[in-house]
Coordinates of C-alpha atoms in Angstrom, one line a residue:
X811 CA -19.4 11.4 32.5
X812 CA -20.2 11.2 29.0
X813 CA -22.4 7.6 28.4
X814 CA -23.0 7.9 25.2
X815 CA -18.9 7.8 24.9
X816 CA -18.9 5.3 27.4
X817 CA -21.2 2.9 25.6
X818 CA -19.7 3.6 22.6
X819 CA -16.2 2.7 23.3
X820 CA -17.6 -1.1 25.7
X821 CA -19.5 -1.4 21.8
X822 CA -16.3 -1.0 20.2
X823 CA -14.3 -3.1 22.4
X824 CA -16.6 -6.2 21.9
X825 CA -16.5 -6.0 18.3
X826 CA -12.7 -5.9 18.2
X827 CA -12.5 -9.0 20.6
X828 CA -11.9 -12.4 19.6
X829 CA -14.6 -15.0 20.5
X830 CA -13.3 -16.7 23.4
X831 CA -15.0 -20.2 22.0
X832 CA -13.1 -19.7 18.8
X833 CA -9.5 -19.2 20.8
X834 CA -10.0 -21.8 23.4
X835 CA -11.4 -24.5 21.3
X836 CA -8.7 -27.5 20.2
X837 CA -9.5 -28.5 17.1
X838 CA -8.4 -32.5 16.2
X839 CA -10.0 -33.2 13.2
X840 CA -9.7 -31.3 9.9
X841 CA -13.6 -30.6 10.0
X842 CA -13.1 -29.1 13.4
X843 CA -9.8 -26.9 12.3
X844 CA -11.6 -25.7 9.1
X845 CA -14.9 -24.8 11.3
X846 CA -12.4 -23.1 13.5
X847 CA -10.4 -20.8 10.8
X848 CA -13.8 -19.9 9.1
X849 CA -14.9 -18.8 12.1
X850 CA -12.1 -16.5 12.6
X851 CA -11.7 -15.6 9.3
X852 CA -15.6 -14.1 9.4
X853 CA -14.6 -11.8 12.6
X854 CA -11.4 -10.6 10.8
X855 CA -13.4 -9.9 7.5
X856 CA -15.8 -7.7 9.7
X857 CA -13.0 -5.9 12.1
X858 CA -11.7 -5.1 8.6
X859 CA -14.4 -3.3 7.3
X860 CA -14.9 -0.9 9.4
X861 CA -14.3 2.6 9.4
X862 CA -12.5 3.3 12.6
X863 CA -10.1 0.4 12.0
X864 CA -6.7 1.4 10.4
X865 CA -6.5 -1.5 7.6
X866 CA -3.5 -0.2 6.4
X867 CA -1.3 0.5 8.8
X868 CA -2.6 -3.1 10.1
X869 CA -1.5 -4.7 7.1
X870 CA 2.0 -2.9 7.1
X871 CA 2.4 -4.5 10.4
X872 CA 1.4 -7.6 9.3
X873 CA 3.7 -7.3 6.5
X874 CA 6.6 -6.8 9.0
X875 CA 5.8 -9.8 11.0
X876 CA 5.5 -12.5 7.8
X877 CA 8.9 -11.0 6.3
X878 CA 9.9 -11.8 9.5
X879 CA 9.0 -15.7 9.9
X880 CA 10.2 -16.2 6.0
X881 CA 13.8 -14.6 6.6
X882 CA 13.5 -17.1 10.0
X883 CA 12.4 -19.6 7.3
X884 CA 15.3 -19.2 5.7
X885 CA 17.6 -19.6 8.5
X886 CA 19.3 -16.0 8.3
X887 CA 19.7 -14.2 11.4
X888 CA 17.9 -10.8 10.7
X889 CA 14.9 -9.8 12.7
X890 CA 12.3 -7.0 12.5
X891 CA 14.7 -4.4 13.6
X892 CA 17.6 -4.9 11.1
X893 CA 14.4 -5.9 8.5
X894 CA 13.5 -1.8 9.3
X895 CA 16.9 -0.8 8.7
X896 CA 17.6 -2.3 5.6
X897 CA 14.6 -0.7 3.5
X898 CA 14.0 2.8 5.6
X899 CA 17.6 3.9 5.1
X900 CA 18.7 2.8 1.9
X901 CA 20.2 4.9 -0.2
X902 CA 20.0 5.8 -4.1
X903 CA 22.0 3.0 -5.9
X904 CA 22.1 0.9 -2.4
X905 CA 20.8 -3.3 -2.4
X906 CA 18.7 -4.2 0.8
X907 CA 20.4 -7.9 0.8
X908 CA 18.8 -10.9 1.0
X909 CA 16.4 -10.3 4.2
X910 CA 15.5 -6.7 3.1
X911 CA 14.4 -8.5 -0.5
X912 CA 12.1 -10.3 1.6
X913 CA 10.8 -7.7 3.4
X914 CA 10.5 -5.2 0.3
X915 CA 8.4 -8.5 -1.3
X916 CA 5.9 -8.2 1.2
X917 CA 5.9 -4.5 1.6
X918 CA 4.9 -4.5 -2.6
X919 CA 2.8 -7.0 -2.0
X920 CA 0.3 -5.6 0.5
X921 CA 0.6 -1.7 -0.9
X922 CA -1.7 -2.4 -4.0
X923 CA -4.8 -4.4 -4.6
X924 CA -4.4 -7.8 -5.4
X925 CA -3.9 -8.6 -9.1
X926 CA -1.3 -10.3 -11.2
X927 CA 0.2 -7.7 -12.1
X928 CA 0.8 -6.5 -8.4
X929 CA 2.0 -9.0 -7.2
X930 CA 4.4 -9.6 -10.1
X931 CA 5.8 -6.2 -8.9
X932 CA 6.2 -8.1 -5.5
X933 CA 7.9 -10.9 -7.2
X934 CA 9.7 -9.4 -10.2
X935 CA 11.6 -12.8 -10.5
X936 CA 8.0 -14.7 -11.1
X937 CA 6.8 -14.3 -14.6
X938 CA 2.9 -13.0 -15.1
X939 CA 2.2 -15.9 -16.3
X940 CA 3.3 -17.9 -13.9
X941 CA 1.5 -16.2 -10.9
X942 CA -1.8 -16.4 -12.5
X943 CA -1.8 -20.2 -13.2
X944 CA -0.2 -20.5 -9.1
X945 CA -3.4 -18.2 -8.3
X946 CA -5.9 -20.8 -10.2
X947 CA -4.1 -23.8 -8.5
X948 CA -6.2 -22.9 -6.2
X949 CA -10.1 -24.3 -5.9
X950 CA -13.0 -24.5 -3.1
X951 CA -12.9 -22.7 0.7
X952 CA -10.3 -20.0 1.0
X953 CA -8.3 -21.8 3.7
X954 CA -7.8 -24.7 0.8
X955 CA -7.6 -22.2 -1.7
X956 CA -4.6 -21.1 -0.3
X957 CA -3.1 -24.0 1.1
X958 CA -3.1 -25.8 -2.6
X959 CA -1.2 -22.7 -4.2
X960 CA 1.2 -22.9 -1.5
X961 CA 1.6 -26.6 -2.1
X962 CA 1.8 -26.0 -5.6
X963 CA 4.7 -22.9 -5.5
X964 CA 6.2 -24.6 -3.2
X965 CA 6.4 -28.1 -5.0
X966 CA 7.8 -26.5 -8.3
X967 CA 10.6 -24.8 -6.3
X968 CA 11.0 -25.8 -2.7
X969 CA 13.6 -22.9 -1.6
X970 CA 10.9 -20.5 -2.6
X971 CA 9.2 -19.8 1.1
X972 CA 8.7 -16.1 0.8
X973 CA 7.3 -16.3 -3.1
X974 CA 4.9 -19.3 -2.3
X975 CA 3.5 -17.8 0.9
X976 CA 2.7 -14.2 -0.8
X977 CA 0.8 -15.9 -3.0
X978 CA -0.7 -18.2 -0.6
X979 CA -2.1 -15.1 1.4
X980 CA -3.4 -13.0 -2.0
X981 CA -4.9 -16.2 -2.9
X982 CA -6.6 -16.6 0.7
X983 CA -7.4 -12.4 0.6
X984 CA -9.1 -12.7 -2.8
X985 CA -11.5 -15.4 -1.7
X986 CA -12.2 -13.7 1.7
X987 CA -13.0 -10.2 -0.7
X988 CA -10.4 -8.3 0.7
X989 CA -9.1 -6.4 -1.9
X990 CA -5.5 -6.0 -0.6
X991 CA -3.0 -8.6 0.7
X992 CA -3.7 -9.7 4.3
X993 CA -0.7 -11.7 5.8
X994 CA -2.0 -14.3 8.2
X995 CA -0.1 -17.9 6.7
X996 CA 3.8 -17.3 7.0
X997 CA 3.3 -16.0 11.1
X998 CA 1.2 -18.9 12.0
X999 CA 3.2 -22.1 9.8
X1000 CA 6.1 -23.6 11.0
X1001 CA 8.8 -24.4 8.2
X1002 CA 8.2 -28.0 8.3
X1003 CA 4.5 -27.2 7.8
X1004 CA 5.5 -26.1 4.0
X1005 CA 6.7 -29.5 3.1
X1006 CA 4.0 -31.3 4.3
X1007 CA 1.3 -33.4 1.9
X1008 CA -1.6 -31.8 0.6
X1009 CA -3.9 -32.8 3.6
X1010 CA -1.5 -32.1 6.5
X1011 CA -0.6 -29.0 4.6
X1012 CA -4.2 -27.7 5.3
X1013 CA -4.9 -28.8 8.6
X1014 CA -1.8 -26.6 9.2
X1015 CA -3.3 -23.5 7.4
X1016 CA -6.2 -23.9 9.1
X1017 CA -5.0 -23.6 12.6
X1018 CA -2.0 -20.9 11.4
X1019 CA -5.2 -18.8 10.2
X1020 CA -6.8 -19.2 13.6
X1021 CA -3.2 -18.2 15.7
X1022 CA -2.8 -15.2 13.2
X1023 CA -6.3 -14.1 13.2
X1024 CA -6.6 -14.1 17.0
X1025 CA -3.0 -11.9 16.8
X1026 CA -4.1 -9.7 14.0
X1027 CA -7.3 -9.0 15.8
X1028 CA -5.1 -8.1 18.8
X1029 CA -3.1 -5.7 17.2
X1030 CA -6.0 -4.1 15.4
X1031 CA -7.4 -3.7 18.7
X1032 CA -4.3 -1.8 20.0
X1033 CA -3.6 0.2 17.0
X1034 CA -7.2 1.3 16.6
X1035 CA -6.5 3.2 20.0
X1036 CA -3.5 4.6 19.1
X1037 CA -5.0 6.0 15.5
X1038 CA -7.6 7.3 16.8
X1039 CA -4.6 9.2 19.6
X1040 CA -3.0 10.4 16.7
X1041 CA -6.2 11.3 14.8
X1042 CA -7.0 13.7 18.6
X1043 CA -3.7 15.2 18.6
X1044 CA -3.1 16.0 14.6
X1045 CA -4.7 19.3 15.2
X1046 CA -2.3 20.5 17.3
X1047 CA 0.6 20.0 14.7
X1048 CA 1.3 23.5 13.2
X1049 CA 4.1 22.5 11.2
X1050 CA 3.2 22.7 7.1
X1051 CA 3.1 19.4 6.0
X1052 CA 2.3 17.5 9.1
X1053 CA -0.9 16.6 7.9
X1054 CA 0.8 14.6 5.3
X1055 CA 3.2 13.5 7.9
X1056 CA 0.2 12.3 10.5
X1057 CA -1.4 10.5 6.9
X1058 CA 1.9 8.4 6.6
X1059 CA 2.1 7.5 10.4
X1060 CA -1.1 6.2 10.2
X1061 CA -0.1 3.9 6.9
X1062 CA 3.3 2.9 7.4
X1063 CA 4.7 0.5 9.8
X1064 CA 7.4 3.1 10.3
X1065 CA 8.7 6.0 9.5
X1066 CA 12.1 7.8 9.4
X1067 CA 12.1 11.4 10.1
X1068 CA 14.0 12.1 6.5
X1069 CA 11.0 10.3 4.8
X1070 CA 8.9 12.9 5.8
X1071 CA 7.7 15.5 3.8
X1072 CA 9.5 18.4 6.0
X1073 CA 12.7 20.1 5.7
X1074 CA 15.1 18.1 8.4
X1075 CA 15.2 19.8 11.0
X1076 CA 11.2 20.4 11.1
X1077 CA 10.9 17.0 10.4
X1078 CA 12.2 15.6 13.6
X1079 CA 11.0 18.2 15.7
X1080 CA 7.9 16.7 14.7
X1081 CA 8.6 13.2 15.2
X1082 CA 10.0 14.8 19.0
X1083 CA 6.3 16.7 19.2
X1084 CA 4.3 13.5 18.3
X1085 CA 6.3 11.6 20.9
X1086 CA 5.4 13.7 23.5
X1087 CA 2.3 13.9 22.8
X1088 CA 2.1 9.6 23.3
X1089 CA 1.2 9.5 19.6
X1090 CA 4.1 7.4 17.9
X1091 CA 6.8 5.7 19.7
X1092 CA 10.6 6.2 18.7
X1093 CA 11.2 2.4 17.5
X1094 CA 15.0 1.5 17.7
X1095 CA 16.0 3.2 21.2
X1096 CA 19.1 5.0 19.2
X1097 CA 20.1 8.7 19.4
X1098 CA 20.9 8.7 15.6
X1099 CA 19.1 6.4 12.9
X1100 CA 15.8 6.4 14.6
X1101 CA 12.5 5.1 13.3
X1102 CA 9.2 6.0 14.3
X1103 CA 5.6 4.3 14.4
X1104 CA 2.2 4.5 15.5

């Protein structure tokens, strides 16, 4: 038996685990709650630096899940599946609708560091202007950072869920130093939680950062394994272009066989290979239209 490995992987394993303190702990007063979602907030900011950790894919999934909880927001019916669909197999011309908006938002939202100008490509309906004074609405810990811009875009237009929570997160990423987009509010708020007053509103982003934090690091957990599977088996893939191919799996949420950068038939026989070989999973259980992921 290899030790070293063995040690190696326990080491790895405790770093990627929650504190049990942090996820047992009920937290009444604010004080508590804001001692709470710090304290999570510090284990996510270390998880996400480092180097075995696959930030983006994680924030792709992330992604997923908040367009998911705005389109719930917005009482529409779609779900993560049909939120898949509707951006992986549009066509040249084609309109996502109304969910796949949302979903696209996000997507844009988390692919570039945070700036104004990023996130007005997220939200091409929200002047510049506009998205910087939202961004400085914002003053003190990140938690209330974030919960005051949401107040704030949320308070000048009240129908805006999906706009005021992207900026809520790239408000609560830039003061945690993560460079990109992290999605942790939308998840972990319930829609009444948005039209709350100031102070309720950030008791409930501090305990939404806490549920979300103890998912995300959950899911980092699980597809840290399953990068580092896909990582093993890459070398095996003799196809030309798979390396790009392995590169996007390990980036993208999912993936559809045509979006790869293989002729069509090569393409899928790839996706087929990698499924085999228990490195991405086939996402929609269809024989046609299929989507893949890590």
């Amino acid at each position: 038996m290899d030790f070293s490995r063995a040690l190696d992987t326990d080491h790895s394993e405790t770093l990627l685990r929650m504190p049990s303190w942090v996820t047992s702990a009920r937290a009444e007063r604010i004080e508590d709650a804001a001692f709470m979602s710090g304290a999570a907030l510090n284990h996510l900011h270390l998880l996400m630096a480092r180097d075995d950790v696959p930030v983006t894919l994680i924030r792709a999934r992330l992604a997923l899940r908040a367009a998911e909880a705005c389109v719930r927001f917005s009482g529409r019916p779609e779900r993560a599946g049909a939120l898949r669909d509707a951006v992986h197999f549009l066509r040249p011309g084609d309109l996502p609708g109304p969910a796949g908006e949302v979903y696209l938002s996000w997507l844009r939202a988390v692919a570039r560091a945070v700036s104004v100008r990023s996130l007005n490509r997220a939200l091409p309906n929200v002047e510049a202007g506009r998205i910087a004074d939202y961004l400085d609405a914002g003053q003190g810990a990140p938690v209330c950072r974030a919960a005051a811009v949401l107040e704030a875009v949320m308070r000048a237009a009240t129908q805006q869920e999906g706009p005021a929570l992207i900026l809520a997160d790239a408000a609560l990423s830039q003061a945690l130093g993560l460079g990109h987009v992290t999605p942790l509010l939308a998840a972990g708020l319930q829609r009444a939680d948005l039209r709350k007053g100031v102070d309720e509103l950030r008791r409930a982003c501090h305990r939404a950062v806490v549920a979300s934090v103890v998912e995300t690091v959950r899911l980092a957990a699980d597809l840290t394994r399953r990068a580092a599977h896909v990582k093993a088996v890459a070398p095996k893939l003799r196809a030309r272009g798979a390396g790009e191919a392995v590169e996007m799996f390990l980036t993208r949420d999912a993936v559809a066989a045509a979006e790869l950068p293989l002729p069509p038939r090569a393409a899928r026989r790839l996706c087929d290979r990698l499924v085999d070989l228990g490195a991405v999973r086939e996402l929609t259980g269809r024989d046609t239209f299929r989507l893949y992921g890590v």
